[in-house]
Amino acid sequence: MTDAATRAAAVLKEHRESIDRLDAILVYTLGERFKHTQAVGRLKAEHELPPSDPAREAEQIARLEDLAKEADLDPDFAKAFLTFIIQEVIRHHKKHQE
């Protein structure tokens, strides 16, 4: 391997290690988030509150879009990602009400 190729391989390895660490952070963060949303779902079911709160969801999506812009992340991707998470949370909340 040439020096340039060796250096490129080392840089690639560093990037992949960072990506792996960040993936772990994402998974553990999502796990923690869902612990809280599960508690919210149980509380909503206990008090016969609707599983969905469209006003709160819209606020959260707008907030995440702003954060995405600050983080130099595509706001459309951030919106799609949070929308997916919200749909999953609502699904869990509905299960608590069954």
mmCIF file of N, CA, C and O in Angstrom:
data_model
loop_
_atom_site.group_PDB
_atom_site.id
_atom_site.type_symbol
_atom_site.label_atom_id
_atom_site.label_comp_id
_atom_site.label_asym_id
_atom_site.label_seq_id
_atom_site.Cartn_x
_atom_site.Cartn_y
_atom_site.Cartn_z
ATOM 1 N N MET A 1 0.844 -1.182 0.000
ATOM 2 C CA MET A 1 0.000 0.000 0.000
ATOM 3 C C MET A 1 0.887 1.243 0.000
ATOM 4 O O MET A 1 1.891 1.285 0.693
ATOM 5 N N THR A 2 0.474 2.242 -0.749
ATOM 6 C CA THR A 2 1.246 3.488 -0.767
ATOM 7 C C THR A 2 0.998 4.251 0.521
ATOM 8 O O THR A 2 0.051 3.964 1.258
ATOM 9 N N ASP A 3 1.853 5.227 0.785
ATOM 10 C CA ASP A 3 1.674 6.046 1.986
ATOM 11 C C ASP A 3 0.304 6.722 1.995
ATOM 12 O O ASP A 3 -0.347 6.789 3.034
ATOM 13 N N ALA A 4 -0.128 7.233 0.850
ATOM 14 C CA ALA A 4 -1.423 7.909 0.755
ATOM 15 C C ALA A 4 -2.563 6.924 1.035
ATOM 16 O O ALA A 4 -3.515 7.249 1.743
ATOM 17 N N ALA A 5 -2.443 5.733 0.485
ATOM 18 C CA ALA A 5 -3.478 4.714 0.698
ATOM 19 C C ALA A 5 -3.483 4.262 2.154
ATOM 20 O O ALA A 5 -4.553 4.035 2.741
ATOM 21 N N THR A 6 -2.316 4.144 2.763
ATOM 22 C CA THR A 6 -2.223 3.751 4.181
ATOM 23 C C THR A 6 -2.870 4.816 5.053
ATOM 24 O O THR A 6 -3.625 4.507 5.974
ATOM 25 N N ARG A 7 -2.563 6.062 4.756
ATOM 26 C CA ARG A 7 -3.158 7.179 5.521
ATOM 27 C C ARG A 7 -4.664 7.222 5.320
ATOM 28 O O ARG A 7 -5.415 7.408 6.277
ATOM 29 N N ALA A 8 -5.124 7.025 4.102
ATOM 30 C CA ALA A 8 -6.562 7.012 3.822
ATOM 31 C C ALA A 8 -7.246 5.891 4.597
ATOM 32 O O ALA A 8 -8.326 6.081 5.157
ATOM 33 N N ALA A 9 -6.619 4.716 4.654
ATOM 34 C CA ALA A 9 -7.182 3.591 5.399
ATOM 35 C C ALA A 9 -7.275 3.922 6.889
ATOM 36 O O ALA A 9 -8.257 3.579 7.553
ATOM 37 N N ALA A 10 -6.262 4.602 7.423
ATOM 38 C CA ALA A 10 -6.273 4.989 8.830
ATOM 39 C C ALA A 10 -7.374 6.009 9.118
ATOM 40 O O ALA A 10 -8.086 5.906 10.127
ATOM 41 N N VAL A 11 -7.528 6.977 8.225
ATOM 42 C CA VAL A 11 -8.570 7.993 8.392
ATOM 43 C C VAL A 11 -9.947 7.334 8.296
ATOM 44 O O VAL A 11 -10.850 7.636 9.086
ATOM 45 N N LEU A 12 -10.107 6.429 7.335
ATOM 46 C CA LEU A 12 -11.365 5.699 7.182
ATOM 47 C C LEU A 12 -11.696 4.932 8.463
ATOM 48 O O LEU A 12 -12.833 4.959 8.938
ATOM 49 N N LYS A 13 -10.698 4.271 9.030
ATOM 50 C CA LYS A 13 -10.888 3.516 10.274
ATOM 51 C C LYS A 13 -11.346 4.441 11.400
ATOM 52 O O LYS A 13 -12.265 4.113 12.155
ATOM 53 N N GLU A 14 -10.727 5.610 11.513
ATOM 54 C CA GLU A 14 -11.115 6.581 12.544
ATOM 55 C C GLU A 14 -12.559 7.040 12.358
ATOM 56 O O GLU A 14 -13.317 7.135 13.325
ATOM 57 N N HIS A 15 -12.938 7.338 11.124
ATOM 58 C CA HIS A 15 -14.319 7.749 10.848
ATOM 59 C C HIS A 15 -15.294 6.633 11.224
ATOM 60 O O HIS A 15 -16.332 6.897 11.842
ATOM 61 N N ARG A 16 -14.967 5.420 10.845
ATOM 62 C CA ARG A 16 -15.863 4.300 11.153
ATOM 63 C C ARG A 16 -15.983 4.060 12.651
ATOM 64 O O ARG A 16 -17.067 3.752 13.144
ATOM 65 N N GLU A 17 -14.894 4.237 13.387
ATOM 66 C CA GLU A 17 -14.961 4.094 14.844
ATOM 67 C C GLU A 17 -15.857 5.177 15.447
ATOM 68 O O GLU A 17 -16.643 4.910 16.355
ATOM 69 N N SER A 18 -15.747 6.392 14.940
ATOM 70 C CA SER A 18 -16.613 7.485 15.401
ATOM 71 C C SER A 18 -18.068 7.193 15.074
ATOM 72 O O SER A 18 -18.958 7.404 15.910
ATOM 73 N N ILE A 19 -18.318 6.713 13.875
ATOM 74 C CA ILE A 19 -19.689 6.363 13.473
ATOM 75 C C ILE A 19 -20.246 5.279 14.383
ATOM 76 O O ILE A 19 -21.392 5.375 14.843
ATOM 77 N N ASP A 20 -19.448 4.278 14.690
ATOM 78 C CA ASP A 20 -19.904 3.201 15.579
ATOM 79 C C ASP A 20 -20.250 3.737 16.970
ATOM 80 O O ASP A 20 -21.256 3.348 17.561
ATOM 81 N N ARG A 21 -19.414 4.639 17.502
ATOM 82 C CA ARG A 21 -19.704 5.243 18.813
ATOM 83 C C ARG A 21 -20.989 6.062 18.760
ATOM 84 O O ARG A 21 -21.831 5.988 19.659
ATOM 85 N N LEU A 22 -21.144 6.830 17.702
ATOM 86 C CA LEU A 22 -22.345 7.651 17.560
ATOM 87 C C LEU A 22 -23.596 6.790 17.394
ATOM 88 O O LEU A 22 -24.661 7.125 17.934
ATOM 89 N N ASP A 23 -23.481 5.684 16.666
ATOM 90 C CA ASP A 23 -24.616 4.761 16.540
ATOM 91 C C ASP A 23 -25.026 4.227 17.911
ATOM 92 O O ASP A 23 -26.213 4.134 18.228
ATOM 93 N N ALA A 24 -24.045 3.887 18.740
ATOM 94 C CA ALA A 24 -24.344 3.399 20.090
ATOM 95 C C ALA A 24 -25.037 4.494 20.901
ATOM 96 O O ALA A 24 -26.019 4.227 21.605
ATOM 97 N N ILE A 25 -24.564 5.726 20.786
ATOM 98 C CA ILE A 25 -25.194 6.844 21.495
ATOM 99 C C ILE A 25 -26.639 7.014 21.040
ATOM 100 O O ILE A 25 -27.543 7.203 21.862
ATOM 101 N N LEU A 26 -26.870 6.929 19.732
ATOM 102 C CA LEU A 26 -28.234 7.052 19.205
ATOM 103 C C LEU A 26 -29.149 5.967 19.768
ATOM 104 O O LEU A 26 -30.274 6.253 20.199
ATOM 105 N N VAL A 27 -28.671 4.733 19.771
ATOM 106 C CA VAL A 27 -29.496 3.622 20.255
ATOM 107 C C VAL A 27 -29.818 3.796 21.738
ATOM 108 O O VAL A 27 -30.972 3.660 22.153
ATOM 109 N N TYR A 28 -28.813 4.102 22.546
ATOM 110 C CA TYR A 28 -29.058 4.276 23.979
ATOM 111 C C TYR A 28 -29.933 5.500 24.251
ATOM 112 O O TYR A 28 -30.791 5.471 25.147
ATOM 113 N N THR A 29 -29.755 6.564 23.472
ATOM 114 C CA THR A 29 -30.588 7.759 23.629
ATOM 115 C C THR A 29 -32.034 7.451 23.266
ATOM 116 O O THR A 29 -32.961 7.858 23.980
ATOM 117 N N LEU A 30 -32.240 6.725 22.176
ATOM 118 C CA LEU A 30 -33.605 6.329 21.807
ATOM 119 C C LEU A 30 -34.218 5.427 22.870
ATOM 120 O O LEU A 30 -35.401 5.558 23.200
ATOM 121 N N GLY A 31 -33.421 4.528 23.417
ATOM 122 C CA GLY A 31 -33.913 3.663 24.491
ATOM 123 C C GLY A 31 -34.379 4.481 25.676
ATOM 124 O O GLY A 31 -35.462 4.235 26.243
ATOM 125 N N GLU A 32 -33.606 5.463 26.064
ATOM 126 C CA GLU A 32 -33.967 6.342 27.186
ATOM 127 C C GLU A 32 -35.215 7.161 26.859
ATOM 128 O O GLU A 32 -36.112 7.317 27.682
ATOM 129 N N ARG A 33 -35.277 7.650 25.632
ATOM 130 C CA ARG A 33 -36.444 8.431 25.217
ATOM 131 C C ARG A 33 -37.709 7.583 25.294
ATOM 132 O O ARG A 33 -38.747 8.031 25.782
ATOM 133 N N PHE A 34 -37.621 6.353 24.813
ATOM 134 C CA PHE A 34 -38.802 5.491 24.817
ATOM 135 C C PHE A 34 -39.203 5.071 26.228
ATOM 136 O O PHE A 34 -40.383 4.831 26.493
ATOM 137 N N LYS A 35 -38.271 5.004 27.160
ATOM 138 C CA LYS A 35 -38.648 4.749 28.562
ATOM 139 C C LYS A 35 -39.572 5.855 29.056
ATOM 140 O O LYS A 35 -40.576 5.598 29.724
ATOM 141 N N HIS A 36 -39.229 7.088 28.707
ATOM 142 C CA HIS A 36 -40.059 8.211 29.134
ATOM 143 C C HIS A 36 -41.392 8.240 28.396
ATOM 144 O O HIS A 36 -42.436 8.506 29.012
ATOM 145 N N THR A 37 -41.373 7.950 27.101
ATOM 146 C CA THR A 37 -42.645 7.982 26.369
ATOM 147 C C THR A 37 -43.550 6.832 26.796
ATOM 148 O O THR A 37 -44.774 6.973 26.776
ATOM 149 N N GLN A 38 -42.963 5.704 27.214
ATOM 150 C CA GLN A 38 -43.783 4.608 27.744
ATOM 151 C C GLN A 38 -44.471 5.051 29.032
ATOM 152 O O GLN A 38 -45.649 4.766 29.257
ATOM 153 N N ALA A 39 -43.731 5.762 29.886
ATOM 154 C CA ALA A 39 -44.317 6.276 31.131
ATOM 155 C C ALA A 39 -45.440 7.270 30.816
ATOM 156 O O ALA A 39 -46.494 7.253 31.467
ATOM 157 N N VAL A 40 -45.231 8.108 29.818
ATOM 158 C CA VAL A 40 -46.270 9.053 29.393
ATOM 159 C C VAL A 40 -47.486 8.279 28.896
ATOM 160 O O VAL A 40 -48.633 8.614 29.224
ATOM 161 N N GLY A 41 -47.268 7.227 28.127
ATOM 162 C CA GLY A 41 -48.374 6.415 27.606
ATOM 163 C C GLY A 41 -49.183 5.789 28.725
ATOM 164 O O GLY A 41 -50.421 5.766 28.674
ATOM 165 N N ARG A 42 -48.494 5.269 29.738
ATOM 166 C CA ARG A 42 -49.213 4.680 30.884
ATOM 167 C C ARG A 42 -50.020 5.751 31.621
ATOM 168 O O ARG A 42 -51.172 5.529 31.995
ATOM 169 N N LEU A 43 -49.427 6.924 31.799
ATOM 170 C CA LEU A 43 -50.111 8.027 32.479
ATOM 171 C C LEU A 43 -51.337 8.478 31.687
ATOM 172 O O LEU A 43 -52.412 8.694 32.261
ATOM 173 N N LYS A 44 -51.180 8.582 30.372
ATOM 174 C CA LYS A 44 -52.317 8.972 29.532
ATOM 175 C C LYS A 44 -53.437 7.940 29.617
ATOM 176 O O LYS A 44 -54.609 8.302 29.721
ATOM 177 N N ALA A 45 -53.079 6.661 29.575
ATOM 178 C CA ALA A 45 -54.089 5.609 29.650
ATOM 179 C C ALA A 45 -54.799 5.651 31.005
ATOM 180 O O ALA A 45 -56.028 5.524 31.072
ATOM 181 N N GLU A 46 -54.030 5.838 32.049
ATOM 182 C CA GLU A 46 -54.572 5.884 33.412
ATOM 183 C C GLU A 46 -55.588 7.016 33.572
ATOM 184 O O GLU A 46 -56.579 6.878 34.296
ATOM 185 N N HIS A 47 -55.342 8.127 32.901
ATOM 186 C CA HIS A 47 -56.206 9.295 33.036
ATOM 187 C C HIS A 47 -57.093 9.521 31.816
ATOM 188 O O HIS A 47 -57.673 10.604 31.655
ATOM 189 N N GLU A 48 -57.190 8.492 30.978
ATOM 190 C CA GLU A 48 -58.048 8.503 29.797
ATOM 191 C C GLU A 48 -57.790 9.730 28.903
ATOM 192 O O GLU A 48 -58.713 10.364 28.399
ATOM 193 N N LEU A 49 -56.511 10.019 28.715
ATOM 194 C CA LEU A 49 -56.113 11.099 27.817
ATOM 195 C C LEU A 49 -55.843 10.511 26.436
ATOM 196 O O LEU A 49 -55.468 9.339 26.323
ATOM 197 N N PRO A 50 -56.024 11.283 25.377
ATOM 198 C CA PRO A 50 -55.779 10.754 24.029
ATOM 199 C C PRO A 50 -54.302 10.374 23.834
ATOM 200 O O PRO A 50 -53.418 11.027 24.395
ATOM 201 N N PRO A 51 -54.064 9.326 23.063
ATOM 202 C CA PRO A 51 -52.685 8.882 22.847
ATOM 203 C C PRO A 51 -51.855 9.869 22.031
ATOM 204 O O PRO A 51 -50.633 9.870 22.101
ATOM 205 N N SER A 52 -52.523 10.730 21.283
ATOM 206 C CA SER A 52 -51.834 11.680 20.413
ATOM 207 C C SER A 52 -52.129 13.102 20.859
ATOM 208 O O SER A 52 -53.233 13.406 21.324
ATOM 209 N N ASP A 53 -51.134 13.971 20.734
ATOM 210 C CA ASP A 53 -51.291 15.394 21.049
ATOM 211 C C ASP A 53 -50.739 16.171 19.856
ATOM 212 O O ASP A 53 -49.558 16.553 19.829
ATOM 213 N N PRO A 54 -51.579 16.394 18.835
ATOM 214 C CA PRO A 54 -51.105 17.020 17.600
ATOM 215 C C PRO A 54 -50.404 18.372 17.800
ATOM 216 O O PRO A 54 -49.424 18.663 17.111
ATOM 217 N N ALA A 55 -50.860 19.183 18.742
ATOM 218 C CA ALA A 55 -50.219 20.485 18.975
ATOM 219 C C ALA A 55 -48.795 20.279 19.486
ATOM 220 O O ALA A 55 -47.855 20.924 19.009
ATOM 221 N N ARG A 56 -48.632 19.390 20.447
ATOM 222 C CA ARG A 56 -47.294 19.094 20.994
ATOM 223 C C ARG A 56 -46.396 18.514 19.900
ATOM 224 O O ARG A 56 -45.229 18.858 19.790
ATOM 225 N N GLU A 57 -46.955 17.609 19.102
ATOM 226 C CA GLU A 57 -46.172 16.985 18.037
ATOM 227 C C GLU A 57 -45.688 18.033 17.033
ATOM 228 O O GLU A 57 -44.527 18.005 16.615
ATOM 229 N N ALA A 58 -46.549 18.967 16.671
ATOM 230 C CA ALA A 58 -46.164 20.027 15.728
ATOM 231 C C ALA A 58 -45.066 20.898 16.335
ATOM 232 O O ALA A 58 -44.107 21.275 15.636
ATOM 233 N N GLU A 59 -45.185 21.211 17.635
ATOM 234 C CA GLU A 59 -44.147 22.000 18.310
ATOM 235 C C GLU A 59 -42.809 21.262 18.298
ATOM 236 O O GLU A 59 -41.765 21.862 18.049
ATOM 237 N N GLN A 60 -42.859 19.970 18.574
ATOM 238 C CA GLN A 60 -41.635 19.167 18.619
ATOM 239 C C GLN A 60 -40.973 19.100 17.244
ATOM 240 O O GLN A 60 -39.757 19.197 17.134
ATOM 241 N N ILE A 61 -41.780 18.924 16.217
ATOM 242 C CA ILE A 61 -41.229 18.852 14.859
ATOM 243 C C ILE A 61 -40.586 20.181 14.487
ATOM 244 O O ILE A 61 -39.468 20.215 13.970
ATOM 245 N N ALA A 62 -41.256 21.289 14.788
ATOM 246 C CA ALA A 62 -40.687 22.608 14.479
ATOM 247 C C ALA A 62 -39.391 22.821 15.259
ATOM 248 O O ALA A 62 -38.404 23.334 14.710
ATOM 249 N N ARG A 63 -39.386 22.425 16.526
ATOM 250 C CA ARG A 63 -38.182 22.577 17.357
ATOM 251 C C ARG A 63 -37.032 21.748 16.794
ATOM 252 O O ARG A 63 -35.897 22.221 16.694
ATOM 253 N N LEU A 64 -37.340 20.515 16.388
ATOM 254 C CA LEU A 64 -36.289 19.656 15.846
ATOM 255 C C LEU A 64 -35.769 20.176 14.509
ATOM 256 O O LEU A 64 -34.576 20.094 14.235
ATOM 257 N N GLU A 65 -36.656 20.733 13.701
ATOM 258 C CA GLU A 65 -36.205 21.322 12.431
ATOM 259 C C GLU A 65 -35.229 22.466 12.698
ATOM 260 O O GLU A 65 -34.204 22.588 12.013
ATOM 261 N N ASP A 66 -35.526 23.297 13.702
ATOM 262 C CA ASP A 66 -34.617 24.389 14.062
ATOM 263 C C ASP A 66 -33.278 23.842 14.552
ATOM 264 O O ASP A 66 -32.221 24.330 14.169
ATOM 265 N N LEU A 67 -33.340 22.828 15.411
ATOM 266 C CA LEU A 67 -32.101 22.208 15.903
ATOM 267 C C LEU A 67 -31.299 21.610 14.748
ATOM 268 O O LEU A 67 -30.071 21.716 14.719
ATOM 269 N N ALA A 68 -31.995 20.997 13.812
ATOM 270 C CA ALA A 68 -31.320 20.387 12.662
ATOM 271 C C ALA A 68 -30.576 21.454 11.862
ATOM 272 O O ALA A 68 -29.425 21.245 11.457
ATOM 273 N N LYS A 69 -31.224 22.594 11.658
ATOM 274 C CA LYS A 69 -30.568 23.685 10.916
ATOM 275 C C LYS A 69 -29.306 24.129 11.659
ATOM 276 O O LYS A 69 -28.261 24.340 11.035
ATOM 277 N N GLU A 70 -29.405 24.276 12.984
ATOM 278 C CA GLU A 70 -28.244 24.673 13.788
ATOM 279 C C GLU A 70 -27.123 23.640 13.686
ATOM 280 O O GLU A 70 -25.948 23.983 13.719
ATOM 281 N N ALA A 71 -27.504 22.371 13.597
ATOM 282 C CA ALA A 71 -26.529 21.278 13.555
ATOM 283 C C ALA A 71 -26.053 20.969 12.142
ATOM 284 O O ALA A 71 -25.297 20.022 11.930
ATOM 285 N N ASP A 72 -26.519 21.745 11.167
ATOM 286 C CA ASP A 72 -26.175 21.518 9.766
ATOM 287 C C ASP A 72 -26.636 20.142 9.292
ATOM 288 O O ASP A 72 -25.934 19.421 8.593
ATOM 289 N N LEU A 73 -27.844 19.782 9.733
ATOM 290 C CA LEU A 73 -28.485 18.529 9.336
ATOM 291 C C LEU A 73 -29.703 18.892 8.497
ATOM 292 O O LEU A 73 -30.402 19.867 8.797
ATOM 293 N N ASP A 74 -29.967 18.135 7.474
ATOM 294 C CA ASP A 74 -31.112 18.383 6.598
ATOM 295 C C ASP A 74 -32.397 18.405 7.431
ATOM 296 O O ASP A 74 -32.777 17.391 8.019
ATOM 297 N N PRO A 75 -33.088 19.556 7.510
ATOM 298 C CA PRO A 75 -34.307 19.637 8.318
ATOM 299 C C PRO A 75 -35.408 18.696 7.846
ATOM 300 O O PRO A 75 -36.213 18.221 8.656
ATOM 301 N N ASP A 76 -35.453 18.405 6.545
ATOM 302 C CA ASP A 76 -36.461 17.457 6.048
ATOM 303 C C ASP A 76 -36.187 16.056 6.594
ATOM 304 O O ASP A 76 -37.119 15.329 6.961
ATOM 305 N N PHE A 77 -34.919 15.683 6.654
ATOM 306 C CA PHE A 77 -34.561 14.390 7.245
ATOM 307 C C PHE A 77 -34.937 14.373 8.725
ATOM 308 O O PHE A 77 -35.520 13.407 9.209
ATOM 309 N N ALA A 78 -34.612 15.447 9.442
ATOM 310 C CA ALA A 78 -34.926 15.520 10.871
ATOM 311 C C ALA A 78 -36.435 15.411 11.092
ATOM 312 O O ALA A 78 -36.883 14.706 12.002
ATOM 313 N N LYS A 79 -37.201 16.084 10.253
ATOM 314 C CA LYS A 79 -38.665 16.032 10.369
ATOM 315 C C LYS A 79 -39.164 14.607 10.117
ATOM 316 O O LYS A 79 -40.003 14.097 10.864
ATOM 317 N N ALA A 80 -38.658 13.969 9.087
ATOM 318 C CA ALA A 80 -39.074 12.598 8.780
ATOM 319 C C ALA A 80 -38.692 11.645 9.916
ATOM 320 O O ALA A 80 -39.482 10.779 10.295
ATOM 321 N N PHE A 81 -37.513 11.846 10.480
ATOM 322 C CA PHE A 81 -37.045 10.993 11.573
ATOM 323 C C PHE A 81 -37.939 11.164 12.797
ATOM 324 O O PHE A 81 -38.402 10.176 13.380
ATOM 325 N N LEU A 82 -38.221 12.415 13.183
ATOM 326 C CA LEU A 82 -39.061 12.636 14.359
ATOM 327 C C LEU A 82 -40.489 12.177 14.098
ATOM 328 O O LEU A 82 -41.136 11.625 14.991
ATOM 329 N N THR A 83 -40.982 12.381 12.901
ATOM 330 C CA THR A 83 -42.331 11.918 12.561
ATOM 331 C C THR A 83 -42.427 10.410 12.744
ATOM 332 O O THR A 83 -43.403 9.901 13.309
ATOM 333 N N PHE A 84 -41.408 9.680 12.297
ATOM 334 C CA PHE A 84 -41.378 8.230 12.489
ATOM 335 C C PHE A 84 -41.404 7.883 13.981
ATOM 336 O O PHE A 84 -42.163 7.008 14.416
ATOM 337 N N ILE A 85 -40.591 8.563 14.770
ATOM 338 C CA ILE A 85 -40.537 8.293 16.207
ATOM 339 C C ILE A 85 -41.890 8.593 16.857
ATOM 340 O O ILE A 85 -42.398 7.794 17.657
ATOM 341 N N ILE A 86 -42.487 9.719 16.499
ATOM 342 C CA ILE A 86 -43.793 10.087 17.068
ATOM 343 C C ILE A 86 -44.841 9.039 16.727
ATOM 344 O O ILE A 86 -45.646 8.646 17.577
ATOM 345 N N GLN A 87 -44.838 8.552 15.493
ATOM 346 C CA GLN A 87 -45.802 7.517 15.102
ATOM 347 C C GLN A 87 -45.617 6.260 15.951
ATOM 348 O O GLN A 87 -46.591 5.622 16.370
ATOM 349 N N GLU A 88 -44.364 5.918 16.222
ATOM 350 C CA GLU A 88 -44.075 4.742 17.045
ATOM 351 C C GLU A 88 -44.536 4.970 18.487
ATOM 352 O O GLU A 88 -45.118 4.083 19.109
ATOM 353 N N VAL A 89 -44.321 6.161 19.003
ATOM 354 C CA VAL A 89 -44.762 6.492 20.366
ATOM 355 C C VAL A 89 -46.282 6.404 20.458
ATOM 356 O O VAL A 89 -46.824 5.818 21.399
ATOM 357 N N ILE A 90 -46.989 6.960 19.486
ATOM 358 C CA ILE A 90 -48.452 6.919 19.487
ATOM 359 C C ILE A 90 -48.932 5.471 19.436
ATOM 360 O O ILE A 90 -49.879 5.087 20.134
ATOM 361 N N ARG A 91 -48.255 4.650 18.641
ATOM 362 C CA ARG A 91 -48.614 3.223 18.575
ATOM 363 C C ARG A 91 -48.485 2.590 19.957
ATOM 364 O O ARG A 91 -49.364 1.851 20.400
ATOM 365 N N HIS A 92 -47.410 2.903 20.662
ATOM 366 C CA HIS A 92 -47.213 2.372 22.017
ATOM 367 C C HIS A 92 -48.286 2.906 22.959
ATOM 368 O O HIS A 92 -48.801 2.160 23.796
ATOM 369 N N HIS A 93 -48.611 4.193 22.848
ATOM 370 C CA HIS A 93 -49.631 4.779 23.714
ATOM 371 C C HIS A 93 -50.981 4.101 23.503
ATOM 372 O O HIS A 93 -51.710 3.852 24.462
ATOM 373 N N LYS A 94 -51.286 3.805 22.259
ATOM 374 C CA LYS A 94 -52.558 3.122 21.965
ATOM 375 C C LYS A 94 -52.582 1.735 22.585
ATOM 376 O O LYS A 94 -53.632 1.282 23.058
ATOM 377 N N LYS A 95 -51.437 1.044 22.602
ATOM 378 C CA LYS A 95 -51.367 -0.278 23.232
ATOM 379 C C LYS A 95 -51.699 -0.191 24.715
ATOM 380 O O LYS A 95 -52.349 -1.075 25.269
ATOM 381 N N HIS A 96 -51.246 0.871 25.371
ATOM 382 C CA HIS A 96 -51.514 1.043 26.799
ATOM 383 C C HIS A 96 -53.001 1.239 27.053
ATOM 384 O O HIS A 96 -53.478 0.939 28.147
ATOM 385 N N GLN A 97 -53.711 1.726 26.058
ATOM 386 C CA GLN A 97 -55.139 2.007 26.245
ATOM 387 C C GLN A 97 -56.023 0.817 25.887
ATOM 388 O O GLN A 97 -57.229 0.882 26.078
ATOM 389 N N GLU A 98 -55.419 -0.239 25.411
ATOM 390 C CA GLU A 98 -56.215 -1.434 25.039
ATOM 391 C C GLU A 98 -56.572 -2.239 26.268
ATOM 392 O O GLU A 98 -55.926 -2.282 27.255
#
